[in-house]
XYZ file of C-alpha atoms in Angstrom:
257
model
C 0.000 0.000 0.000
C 1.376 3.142 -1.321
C 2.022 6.393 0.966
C -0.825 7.852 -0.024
C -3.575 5.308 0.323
C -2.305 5.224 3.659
C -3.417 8.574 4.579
C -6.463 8.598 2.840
C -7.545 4.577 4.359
C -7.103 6.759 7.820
C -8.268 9.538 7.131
C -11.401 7.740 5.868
C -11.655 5.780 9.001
C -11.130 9.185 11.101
C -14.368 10.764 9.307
C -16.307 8.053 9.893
C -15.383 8.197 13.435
C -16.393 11.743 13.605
C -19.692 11.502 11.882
C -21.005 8.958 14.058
C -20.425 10.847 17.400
C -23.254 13.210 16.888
C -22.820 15.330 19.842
C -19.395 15.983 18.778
C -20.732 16.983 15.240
C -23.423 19.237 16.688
C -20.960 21.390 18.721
C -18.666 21.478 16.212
C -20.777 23.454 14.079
C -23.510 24.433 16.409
C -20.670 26.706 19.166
C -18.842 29.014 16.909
C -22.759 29.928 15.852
C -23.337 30.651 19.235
C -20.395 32.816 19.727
C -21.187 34.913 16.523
C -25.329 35.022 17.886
C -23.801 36.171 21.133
C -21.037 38.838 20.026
C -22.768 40.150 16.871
C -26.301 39.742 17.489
C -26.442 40.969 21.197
C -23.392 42.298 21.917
C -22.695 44.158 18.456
C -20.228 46.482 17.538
C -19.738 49.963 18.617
C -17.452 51.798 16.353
C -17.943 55.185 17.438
C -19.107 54.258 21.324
C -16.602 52.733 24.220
C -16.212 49.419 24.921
C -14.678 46.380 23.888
C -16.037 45.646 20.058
C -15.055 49.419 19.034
C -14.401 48.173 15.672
C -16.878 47.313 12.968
C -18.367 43.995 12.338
C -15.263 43.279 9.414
C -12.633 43.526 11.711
C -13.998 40.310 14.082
C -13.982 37.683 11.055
C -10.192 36.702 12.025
C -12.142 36.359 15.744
C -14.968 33.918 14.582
C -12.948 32.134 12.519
C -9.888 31.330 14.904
C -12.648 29.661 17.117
C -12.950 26.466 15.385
C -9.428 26.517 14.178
C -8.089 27.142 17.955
C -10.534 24.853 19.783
C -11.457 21.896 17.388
C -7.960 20.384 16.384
C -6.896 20.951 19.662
C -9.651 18.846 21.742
C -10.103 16.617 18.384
C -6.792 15.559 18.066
C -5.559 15.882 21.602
C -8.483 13.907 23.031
C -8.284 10.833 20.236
C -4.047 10.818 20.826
C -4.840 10.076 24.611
C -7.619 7.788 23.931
C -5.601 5.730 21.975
C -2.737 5.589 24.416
C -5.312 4.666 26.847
C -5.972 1.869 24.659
C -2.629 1.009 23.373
C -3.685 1.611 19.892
C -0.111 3.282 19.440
C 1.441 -0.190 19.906
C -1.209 -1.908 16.914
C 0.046 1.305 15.199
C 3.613 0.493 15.390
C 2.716 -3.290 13.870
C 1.976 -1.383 10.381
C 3.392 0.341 7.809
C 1.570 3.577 8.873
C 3.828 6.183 10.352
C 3.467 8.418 12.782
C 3.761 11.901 10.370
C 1.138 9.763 8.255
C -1.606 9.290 11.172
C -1.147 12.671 11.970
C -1.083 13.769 8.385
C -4.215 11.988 8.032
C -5.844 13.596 11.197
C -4.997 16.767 10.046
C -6.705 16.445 6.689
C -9.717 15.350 8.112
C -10.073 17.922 10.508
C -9.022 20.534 7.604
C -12.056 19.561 5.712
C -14.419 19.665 9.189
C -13.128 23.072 10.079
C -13.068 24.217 6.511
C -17.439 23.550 6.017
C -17.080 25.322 9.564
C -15.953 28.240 8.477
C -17.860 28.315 5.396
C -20.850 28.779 7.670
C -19.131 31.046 10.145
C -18.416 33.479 7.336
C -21.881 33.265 6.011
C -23.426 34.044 9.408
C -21.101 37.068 10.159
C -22.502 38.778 6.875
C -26.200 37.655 7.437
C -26.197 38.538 11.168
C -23.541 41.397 11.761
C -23.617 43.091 8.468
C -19.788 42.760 8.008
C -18.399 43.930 4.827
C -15.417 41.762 3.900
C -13.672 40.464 1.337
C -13.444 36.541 0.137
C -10.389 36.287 -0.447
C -8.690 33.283 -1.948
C -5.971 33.044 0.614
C -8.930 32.272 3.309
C -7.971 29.011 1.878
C -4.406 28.189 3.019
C -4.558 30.449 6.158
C -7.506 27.965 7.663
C -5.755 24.937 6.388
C -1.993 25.848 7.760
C -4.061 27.014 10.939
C -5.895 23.849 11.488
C -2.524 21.839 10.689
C -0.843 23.955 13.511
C -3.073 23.435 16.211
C -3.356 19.482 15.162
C 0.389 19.337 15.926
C -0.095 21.047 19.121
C -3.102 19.420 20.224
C -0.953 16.274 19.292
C 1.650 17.268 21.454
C -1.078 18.053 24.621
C -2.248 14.422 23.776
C 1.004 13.018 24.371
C 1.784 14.932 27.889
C -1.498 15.037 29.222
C -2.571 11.669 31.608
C -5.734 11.174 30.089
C -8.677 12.996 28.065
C -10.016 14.986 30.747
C -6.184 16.121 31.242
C -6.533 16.960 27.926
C -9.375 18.762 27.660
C -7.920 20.925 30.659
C -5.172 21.889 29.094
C -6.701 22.321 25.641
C -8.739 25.223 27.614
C -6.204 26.078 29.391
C -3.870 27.509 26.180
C -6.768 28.165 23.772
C -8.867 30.832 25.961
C -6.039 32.718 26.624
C -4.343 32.711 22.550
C -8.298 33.509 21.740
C -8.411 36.664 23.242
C -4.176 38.008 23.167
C -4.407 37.120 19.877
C -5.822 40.160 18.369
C -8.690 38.289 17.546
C -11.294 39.859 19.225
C -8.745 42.503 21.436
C -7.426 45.360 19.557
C -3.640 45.340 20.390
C -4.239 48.954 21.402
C -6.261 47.684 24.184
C -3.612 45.416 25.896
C -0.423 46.702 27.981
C 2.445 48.259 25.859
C 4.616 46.231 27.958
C 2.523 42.948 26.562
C 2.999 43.985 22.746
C 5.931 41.734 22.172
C 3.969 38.862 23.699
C 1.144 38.652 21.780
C 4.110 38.277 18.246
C 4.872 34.950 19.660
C 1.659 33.353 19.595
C 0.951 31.655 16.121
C -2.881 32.384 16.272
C -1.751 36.086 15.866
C -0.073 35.534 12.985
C -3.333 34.196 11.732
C -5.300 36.918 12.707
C -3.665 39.122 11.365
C -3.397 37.113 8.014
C -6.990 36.857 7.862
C -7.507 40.881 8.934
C -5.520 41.753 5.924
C -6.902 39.425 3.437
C -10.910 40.461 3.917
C -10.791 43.287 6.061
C -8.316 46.140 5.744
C -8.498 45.827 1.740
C -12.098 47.221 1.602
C -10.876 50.089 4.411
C -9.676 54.012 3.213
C -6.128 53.758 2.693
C -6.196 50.087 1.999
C -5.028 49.511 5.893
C -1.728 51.598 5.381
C 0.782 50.002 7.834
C -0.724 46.678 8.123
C 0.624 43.396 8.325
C 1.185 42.019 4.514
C -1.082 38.672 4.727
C 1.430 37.293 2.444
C 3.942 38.251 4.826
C 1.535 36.334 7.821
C 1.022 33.640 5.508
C 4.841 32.334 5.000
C 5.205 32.759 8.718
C 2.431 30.811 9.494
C 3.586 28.495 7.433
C 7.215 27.742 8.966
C 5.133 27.840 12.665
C 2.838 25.152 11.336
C 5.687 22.873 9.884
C 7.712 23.305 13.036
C 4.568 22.167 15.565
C 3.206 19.555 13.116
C 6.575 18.113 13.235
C 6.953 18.448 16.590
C 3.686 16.734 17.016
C 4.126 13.595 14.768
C 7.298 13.415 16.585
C 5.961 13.378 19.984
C 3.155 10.883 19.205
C 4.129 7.588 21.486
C 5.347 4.275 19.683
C 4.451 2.412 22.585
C 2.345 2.763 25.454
């Protein structure tokens, strides 16, 4: 069996996995819908009041979207590496010719096309509900699949340290809430500490934020967003973060339990 078939004979078997757990489909697609309800909906934006959402609708897509590609491959992945350590599955995976990169690989893709229908209907909702004016950009693409590969490789990397899948869990909320909101996903960097700037360069999901913010945002703002971040410019780095963690993460996965 060739490389390929590999992935895709996982991958397969992955889907299928998630399909049947219904609960974990409904949440998938049902919480980021509740987020959007709750900030644009009730909350709303306030562009010329106080507050925390000073900025119009537009400027919170990087926000919605970094919700399912923060939280899902991080539980998803992080959860099913420590359930299969649990059961020993690692050691059966060590028996055949599927790597570790490859099961990963194969995760990843899966989750990629889960989080991609995701934000499909995130995107949809934030024009139909907030009245954001953005732009579709084509690099939406690659900045929600390198994001969703980075966070796989972390969550992998949670699954491996953590004791079990409530350990997991934990810690998946325990680095997500706080990358969701120093991000500047939904907190303006001029809202945060000067002394905190440098902090918030180091976490990846800023580098997808930003990405995003310049690819359907700032485009369709006077001046074009003069002194932005060049989404190309995001994209490459997100790039060489996601290639460092998903390596990081295949590596890490146990060959043994």
């Amino acid at each position: 069996m060739s490389r390929a078939n590999r992935v895709l004979a996982e991958a397969r078997a992955a889907w299928y996995s998630f399909i049947r757990r219904r609960t974990a489909v409904f949440f998938t697609f049902f919480f980021p819908v509740i987020i959007i309800l709750i900030f644009g909906a009730l909350v709303q934006t306030q562009p010329t009041g106080g507050g925390l959402f000073t900025e119009p609708a537009g400027y919170y897509v990087p926000g919605y979207l970094a919700v399912v590609v923060l939280f899902t491959p991080l539980s998803r992945v992080g959860s099913t590496v420590a359930r299969h350590r649990e059961g020993n599955r690692f050691e059966k995976l060590a028996t055949t010719p599927l790597s570790r990169a490859e099961w990963l690989l194969a995760h990843t893709l899966v989750n990629v096309l889960i989080i991609g229908l995701a934000s499909l209907i995130i995107l949809a909702l934030v024009v139909l509900v907030t009245g954001a004016e953005i732009l579709f950009s084509p690099l939406l693409v690659p900045f929600v699949a390198l994001g969703v590969a980075l966070f796989c490789g972390l969550g992998a990397l949670l699954g491996r340290v953590a004791d079990s899948q409530d350990g997991v869990i934990a810690a998946s909320n325990g680095v997500a809430l706080p990358l969701l909101f120093l991000s500047e996903t939904f907190v303006p960097l001029s809202l945060l500490p000067e002394w905190f700037h440098p902090l918030v360069n180091l976490s990846p999901l800023t580098w997808f934020s930003r990405g995003v913010r310049g690819a359907t945002y700032w485009p369709l703002q006077d001046g074009g967003g003069a002194g932005t971040v060049d989404p190309i410019a995001s994209l490459a780095l997100l790039l060489v973060l996601t290639t460092g963690f998903f390596l990081a993460g295949a590596i890490a996965l146990p060959q043994t339990d």
